[in-house]
PDB file of C-alpha atoms in Angstrom:
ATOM      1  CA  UNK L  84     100.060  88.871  74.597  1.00 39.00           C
ATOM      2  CA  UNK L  85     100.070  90.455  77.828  1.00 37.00           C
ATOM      3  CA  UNK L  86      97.139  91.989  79.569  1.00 35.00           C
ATOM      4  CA  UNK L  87      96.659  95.587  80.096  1.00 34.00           C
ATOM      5  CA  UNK L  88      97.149  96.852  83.834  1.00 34.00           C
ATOM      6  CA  UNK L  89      95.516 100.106  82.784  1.00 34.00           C
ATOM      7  CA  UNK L  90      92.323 101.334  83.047  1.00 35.00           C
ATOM      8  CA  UNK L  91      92.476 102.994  79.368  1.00 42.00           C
ATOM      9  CA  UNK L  92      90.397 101.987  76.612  1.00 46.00           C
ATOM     10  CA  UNK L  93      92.910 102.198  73.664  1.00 47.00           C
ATOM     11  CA  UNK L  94      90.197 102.687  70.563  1.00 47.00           C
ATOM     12  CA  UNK L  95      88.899 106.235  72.304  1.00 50.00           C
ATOM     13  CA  UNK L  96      91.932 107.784  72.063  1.00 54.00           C
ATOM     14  CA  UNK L  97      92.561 105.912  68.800  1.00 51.00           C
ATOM     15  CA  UNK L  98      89.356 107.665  67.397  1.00 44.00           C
ATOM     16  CA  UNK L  99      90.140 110.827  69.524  1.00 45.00           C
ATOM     17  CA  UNK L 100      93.057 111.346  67.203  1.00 48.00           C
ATOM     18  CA  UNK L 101      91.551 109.995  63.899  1.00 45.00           C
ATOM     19  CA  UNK L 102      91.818 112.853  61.526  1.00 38.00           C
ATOM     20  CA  UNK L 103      94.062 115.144  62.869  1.00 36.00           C
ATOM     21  CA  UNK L 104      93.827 118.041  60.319  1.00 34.00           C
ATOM     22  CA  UNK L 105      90.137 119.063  61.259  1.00 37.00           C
ATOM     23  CA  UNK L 106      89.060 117.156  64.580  1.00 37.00           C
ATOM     24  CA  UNK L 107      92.108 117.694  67.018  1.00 37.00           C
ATOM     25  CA  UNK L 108      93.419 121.253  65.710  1.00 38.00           C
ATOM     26  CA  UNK L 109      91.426 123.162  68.227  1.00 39.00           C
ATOM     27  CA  UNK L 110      92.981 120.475  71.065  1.00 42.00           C
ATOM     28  CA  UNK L 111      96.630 120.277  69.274  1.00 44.00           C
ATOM     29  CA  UNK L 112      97.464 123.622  70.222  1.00 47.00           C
ATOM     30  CA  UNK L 113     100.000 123.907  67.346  1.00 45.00           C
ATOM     31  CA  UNK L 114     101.469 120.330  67.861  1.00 65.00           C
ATOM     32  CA  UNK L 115     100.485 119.276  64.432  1.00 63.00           C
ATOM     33  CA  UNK L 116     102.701 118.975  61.232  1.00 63.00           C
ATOM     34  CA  UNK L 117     102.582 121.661  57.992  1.00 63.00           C
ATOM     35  CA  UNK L 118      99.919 119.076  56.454  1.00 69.00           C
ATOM     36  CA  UNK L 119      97.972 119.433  59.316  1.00 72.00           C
ATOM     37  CA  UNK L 120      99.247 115.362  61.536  1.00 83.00           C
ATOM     38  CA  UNK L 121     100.047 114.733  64.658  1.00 87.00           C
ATOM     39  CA  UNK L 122     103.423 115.486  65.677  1.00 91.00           C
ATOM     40  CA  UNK L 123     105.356 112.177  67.215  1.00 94.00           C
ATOM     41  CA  UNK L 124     105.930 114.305  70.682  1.00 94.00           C
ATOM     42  CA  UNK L 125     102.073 114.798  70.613  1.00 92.00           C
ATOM     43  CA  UNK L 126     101.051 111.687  70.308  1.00 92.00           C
ATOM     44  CA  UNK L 127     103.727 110.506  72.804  1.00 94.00           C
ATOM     45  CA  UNK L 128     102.451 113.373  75.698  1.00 92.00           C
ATOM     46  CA  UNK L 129      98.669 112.038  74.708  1.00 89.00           C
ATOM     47  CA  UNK L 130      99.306 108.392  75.264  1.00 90.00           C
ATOM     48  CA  UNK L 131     101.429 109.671  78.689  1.00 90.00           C
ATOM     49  CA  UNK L 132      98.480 110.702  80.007  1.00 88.00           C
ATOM     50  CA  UNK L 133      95.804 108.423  79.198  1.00 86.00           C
ATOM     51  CA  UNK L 134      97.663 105.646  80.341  1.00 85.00           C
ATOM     52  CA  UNK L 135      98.713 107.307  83.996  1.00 86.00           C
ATOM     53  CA  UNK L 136     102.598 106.796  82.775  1.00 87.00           C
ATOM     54  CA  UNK L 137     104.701 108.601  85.714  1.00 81.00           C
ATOM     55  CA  UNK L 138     107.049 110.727  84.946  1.00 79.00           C
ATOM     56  CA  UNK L 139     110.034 109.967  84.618  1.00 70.00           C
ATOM     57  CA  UNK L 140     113.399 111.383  87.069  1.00 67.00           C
ATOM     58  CA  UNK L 141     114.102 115.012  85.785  1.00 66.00           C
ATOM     59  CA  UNK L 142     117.633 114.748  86.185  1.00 65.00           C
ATOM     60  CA  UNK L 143     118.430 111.591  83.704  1.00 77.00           C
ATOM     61  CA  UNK L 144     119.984 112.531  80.978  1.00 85.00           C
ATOM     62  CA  UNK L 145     117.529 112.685  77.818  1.00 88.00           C
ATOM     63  CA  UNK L 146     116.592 109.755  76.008  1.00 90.00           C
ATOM     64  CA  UNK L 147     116.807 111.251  72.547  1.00 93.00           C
ATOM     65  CA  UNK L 148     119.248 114.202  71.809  1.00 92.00           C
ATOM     66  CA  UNK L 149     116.785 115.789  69.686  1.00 94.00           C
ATOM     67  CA  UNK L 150     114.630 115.919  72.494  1.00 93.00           C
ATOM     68  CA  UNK L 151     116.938 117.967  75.141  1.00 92.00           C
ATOM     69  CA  UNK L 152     115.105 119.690  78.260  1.00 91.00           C
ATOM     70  CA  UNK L 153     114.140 122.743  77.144  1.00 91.00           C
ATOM     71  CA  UNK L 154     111.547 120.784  74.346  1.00 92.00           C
ATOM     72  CA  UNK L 155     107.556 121.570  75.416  1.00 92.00           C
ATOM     73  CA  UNK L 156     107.176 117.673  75.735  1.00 93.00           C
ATOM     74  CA  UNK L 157     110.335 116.289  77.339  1.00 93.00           C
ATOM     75  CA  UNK L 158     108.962 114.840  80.521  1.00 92.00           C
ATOM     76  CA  UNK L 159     106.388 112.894  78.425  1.00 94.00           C
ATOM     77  CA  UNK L 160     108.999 111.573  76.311  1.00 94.00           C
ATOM     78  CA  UNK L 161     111.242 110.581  78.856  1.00 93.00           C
ATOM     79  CA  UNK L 162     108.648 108.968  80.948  1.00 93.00           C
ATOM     80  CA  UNK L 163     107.441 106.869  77.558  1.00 94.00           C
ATOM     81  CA  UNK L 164     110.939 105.913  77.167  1.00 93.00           C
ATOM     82  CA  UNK L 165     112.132 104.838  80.693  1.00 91.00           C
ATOM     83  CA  UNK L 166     108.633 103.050  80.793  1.00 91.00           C
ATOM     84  CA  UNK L 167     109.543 100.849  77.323  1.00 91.00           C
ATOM     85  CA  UNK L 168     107.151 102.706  75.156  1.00 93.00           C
ATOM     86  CA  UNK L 169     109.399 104.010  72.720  1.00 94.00           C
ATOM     87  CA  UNK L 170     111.571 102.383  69.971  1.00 89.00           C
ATOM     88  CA  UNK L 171     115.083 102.232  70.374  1.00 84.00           C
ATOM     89  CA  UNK L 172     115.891 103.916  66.992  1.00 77.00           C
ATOM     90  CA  UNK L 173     118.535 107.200  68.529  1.00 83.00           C
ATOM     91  CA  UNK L 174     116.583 109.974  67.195  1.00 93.00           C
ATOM     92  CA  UNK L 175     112.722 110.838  67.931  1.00 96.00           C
ATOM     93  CA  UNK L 176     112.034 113.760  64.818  1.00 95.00           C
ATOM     94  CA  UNK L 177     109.624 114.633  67.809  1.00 94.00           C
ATOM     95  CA  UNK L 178     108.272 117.387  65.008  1.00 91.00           C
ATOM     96  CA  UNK L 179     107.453 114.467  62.296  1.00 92.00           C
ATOM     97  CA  UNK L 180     104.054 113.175  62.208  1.00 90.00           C
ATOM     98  CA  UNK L 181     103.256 110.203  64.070  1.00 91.00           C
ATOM     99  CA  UNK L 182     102.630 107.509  61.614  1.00 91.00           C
ATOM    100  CA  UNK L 183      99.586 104.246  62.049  1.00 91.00           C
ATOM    101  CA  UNK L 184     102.851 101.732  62.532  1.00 93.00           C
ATOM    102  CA  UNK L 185     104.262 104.410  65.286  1.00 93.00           C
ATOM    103  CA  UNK L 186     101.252 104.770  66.678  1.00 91.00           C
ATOM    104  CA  UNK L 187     100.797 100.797  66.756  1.00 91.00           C
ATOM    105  CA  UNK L 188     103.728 100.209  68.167  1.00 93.00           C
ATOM    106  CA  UNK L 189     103.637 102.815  71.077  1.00 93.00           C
ATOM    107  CA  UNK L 190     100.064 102.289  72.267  1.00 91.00           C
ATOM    108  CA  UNK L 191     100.576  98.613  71.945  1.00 92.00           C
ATOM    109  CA  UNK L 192     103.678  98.994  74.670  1.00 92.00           C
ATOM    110  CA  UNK L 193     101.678 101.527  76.906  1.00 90.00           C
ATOM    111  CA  UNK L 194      99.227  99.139  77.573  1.00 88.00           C
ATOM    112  CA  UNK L 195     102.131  96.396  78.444  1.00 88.00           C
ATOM    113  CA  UNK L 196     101.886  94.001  75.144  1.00 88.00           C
ATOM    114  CA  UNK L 197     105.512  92.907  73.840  1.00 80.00           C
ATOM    115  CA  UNK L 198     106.038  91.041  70.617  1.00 77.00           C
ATOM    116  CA  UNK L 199     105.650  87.096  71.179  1.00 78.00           C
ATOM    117  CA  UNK L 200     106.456  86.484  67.545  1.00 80.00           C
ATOM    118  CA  UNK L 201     103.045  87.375  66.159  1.00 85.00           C
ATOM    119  CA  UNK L 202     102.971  86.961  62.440  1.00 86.00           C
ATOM    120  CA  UNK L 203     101.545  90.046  60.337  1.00 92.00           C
ATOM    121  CA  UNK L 204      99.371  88.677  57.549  1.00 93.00           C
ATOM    122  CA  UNK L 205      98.386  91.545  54.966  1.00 95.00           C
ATOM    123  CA  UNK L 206      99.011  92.809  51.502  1.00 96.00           C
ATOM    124  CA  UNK L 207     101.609  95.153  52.591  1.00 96.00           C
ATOM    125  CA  UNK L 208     103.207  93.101  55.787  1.00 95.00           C
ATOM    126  CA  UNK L 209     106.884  93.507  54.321  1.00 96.00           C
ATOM    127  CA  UNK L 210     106.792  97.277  54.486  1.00 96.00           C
ATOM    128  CA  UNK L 211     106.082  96.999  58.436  1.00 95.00           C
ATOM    129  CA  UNK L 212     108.757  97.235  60.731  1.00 93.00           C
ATOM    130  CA  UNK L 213     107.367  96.021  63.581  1.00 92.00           C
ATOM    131  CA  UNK L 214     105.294  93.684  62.499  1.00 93.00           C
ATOM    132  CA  UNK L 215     104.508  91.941  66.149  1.00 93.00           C
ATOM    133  CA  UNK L 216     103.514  95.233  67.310  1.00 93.00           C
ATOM    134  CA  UNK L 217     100.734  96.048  64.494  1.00 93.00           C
ATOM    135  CA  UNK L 218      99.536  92.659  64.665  1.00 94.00           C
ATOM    136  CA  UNK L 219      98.636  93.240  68.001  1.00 92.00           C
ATOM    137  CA  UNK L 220      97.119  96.919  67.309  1.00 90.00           C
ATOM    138  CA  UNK L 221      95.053  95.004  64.861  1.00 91.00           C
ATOM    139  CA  UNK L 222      94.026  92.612  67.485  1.00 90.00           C
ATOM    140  CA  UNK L 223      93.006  94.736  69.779  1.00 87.00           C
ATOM    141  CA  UNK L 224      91.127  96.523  67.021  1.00 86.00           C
ATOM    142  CA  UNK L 225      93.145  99.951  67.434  1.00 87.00           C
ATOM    143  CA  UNK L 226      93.551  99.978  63.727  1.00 87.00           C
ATOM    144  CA  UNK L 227      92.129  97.899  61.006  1.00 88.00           C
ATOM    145  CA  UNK L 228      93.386  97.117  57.986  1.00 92.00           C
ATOM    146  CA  UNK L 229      92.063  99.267  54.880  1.00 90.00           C
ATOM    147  CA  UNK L 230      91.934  97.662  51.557  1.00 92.00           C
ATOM    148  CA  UNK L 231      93.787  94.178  52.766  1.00 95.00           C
ATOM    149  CA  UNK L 232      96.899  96.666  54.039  1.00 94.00           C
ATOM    150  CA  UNK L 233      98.414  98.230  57.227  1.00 93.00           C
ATOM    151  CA  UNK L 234      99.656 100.770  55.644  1.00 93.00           C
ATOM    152  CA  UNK L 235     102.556 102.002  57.752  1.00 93.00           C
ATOM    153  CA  UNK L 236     103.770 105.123  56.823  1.00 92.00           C
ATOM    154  CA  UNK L 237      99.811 106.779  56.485  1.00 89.00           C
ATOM    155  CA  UNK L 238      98.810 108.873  59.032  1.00 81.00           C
TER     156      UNK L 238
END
């Protein structure tokens, strides 16, 4: 692992955004899902912020099409994705909920950890993508495991 150069402590915004459908509606200002999560593009322009990511050049082309300049949180997208926050994956579904494994993997980034081939050990380890990433989350103690699992997908 590789140390933080930010003066951030992870686990407050981690439990600033822990139960989304009652805490954070009055601070979401609409940026939540139907069911009441975290939108991805949230939870990207959140991170953005606490971790003092610059923005990113206005005039690059955008890093995700469905994410063109006219979206409410293009700059913090861009900047999360010229800085190495994002995953590579083409499409952001910037309007999905952000899930514990995106979350993981994002915040894990922002703070400057990279996978060194950390090993996932839980109940549920083969349904996580990026297992390096959530190991480290768990580390760090930005998530914990609930009942033996990661649970990826839960938000």
């Amino acid at each position: 692992m590789q140390k933080s150069v930010f003066c951030f402590d992870p686990r407050k915004l981690f439990i600033a955004t822990a139960g989304t459908s009652a805490a954070l509606q009055p601070y979401c200002k609409g940026d939540v899902t139907g069911d009441g999560q975290i939108t991805k593009a949230r939870w990207i322009d959140m991170l953005v912020q606490a971790c003092g990511i610059a923005n990113a050049d206005e005039a690059s082309d955008p890093y995700y099409e469905d994410v063109p300049q006219e979206h409410l949180y293009y700059t913090p997208v861009q900047a999360a994705a010229a800085f190495g926050v994002l995953p590579d994956e083409g499409m952001l579904y910037p309007d999905n909920a952000a899930t514990r494994e995106y979350a993981a993997y994002t915040a894990v980034h922002a703070l400057g950890f990279y996978d060194n081939g950390y090993t996932l050990s839980c109940a549920d380890a083969a349904q996580v993508t990026y297992k390096p990433e959530a190991f480290i989350a768990l580390q760090l103690s930005l998530l914990s495991l609930q009942d033996g699992s990661f649970h990826p997908e839960a938000h």
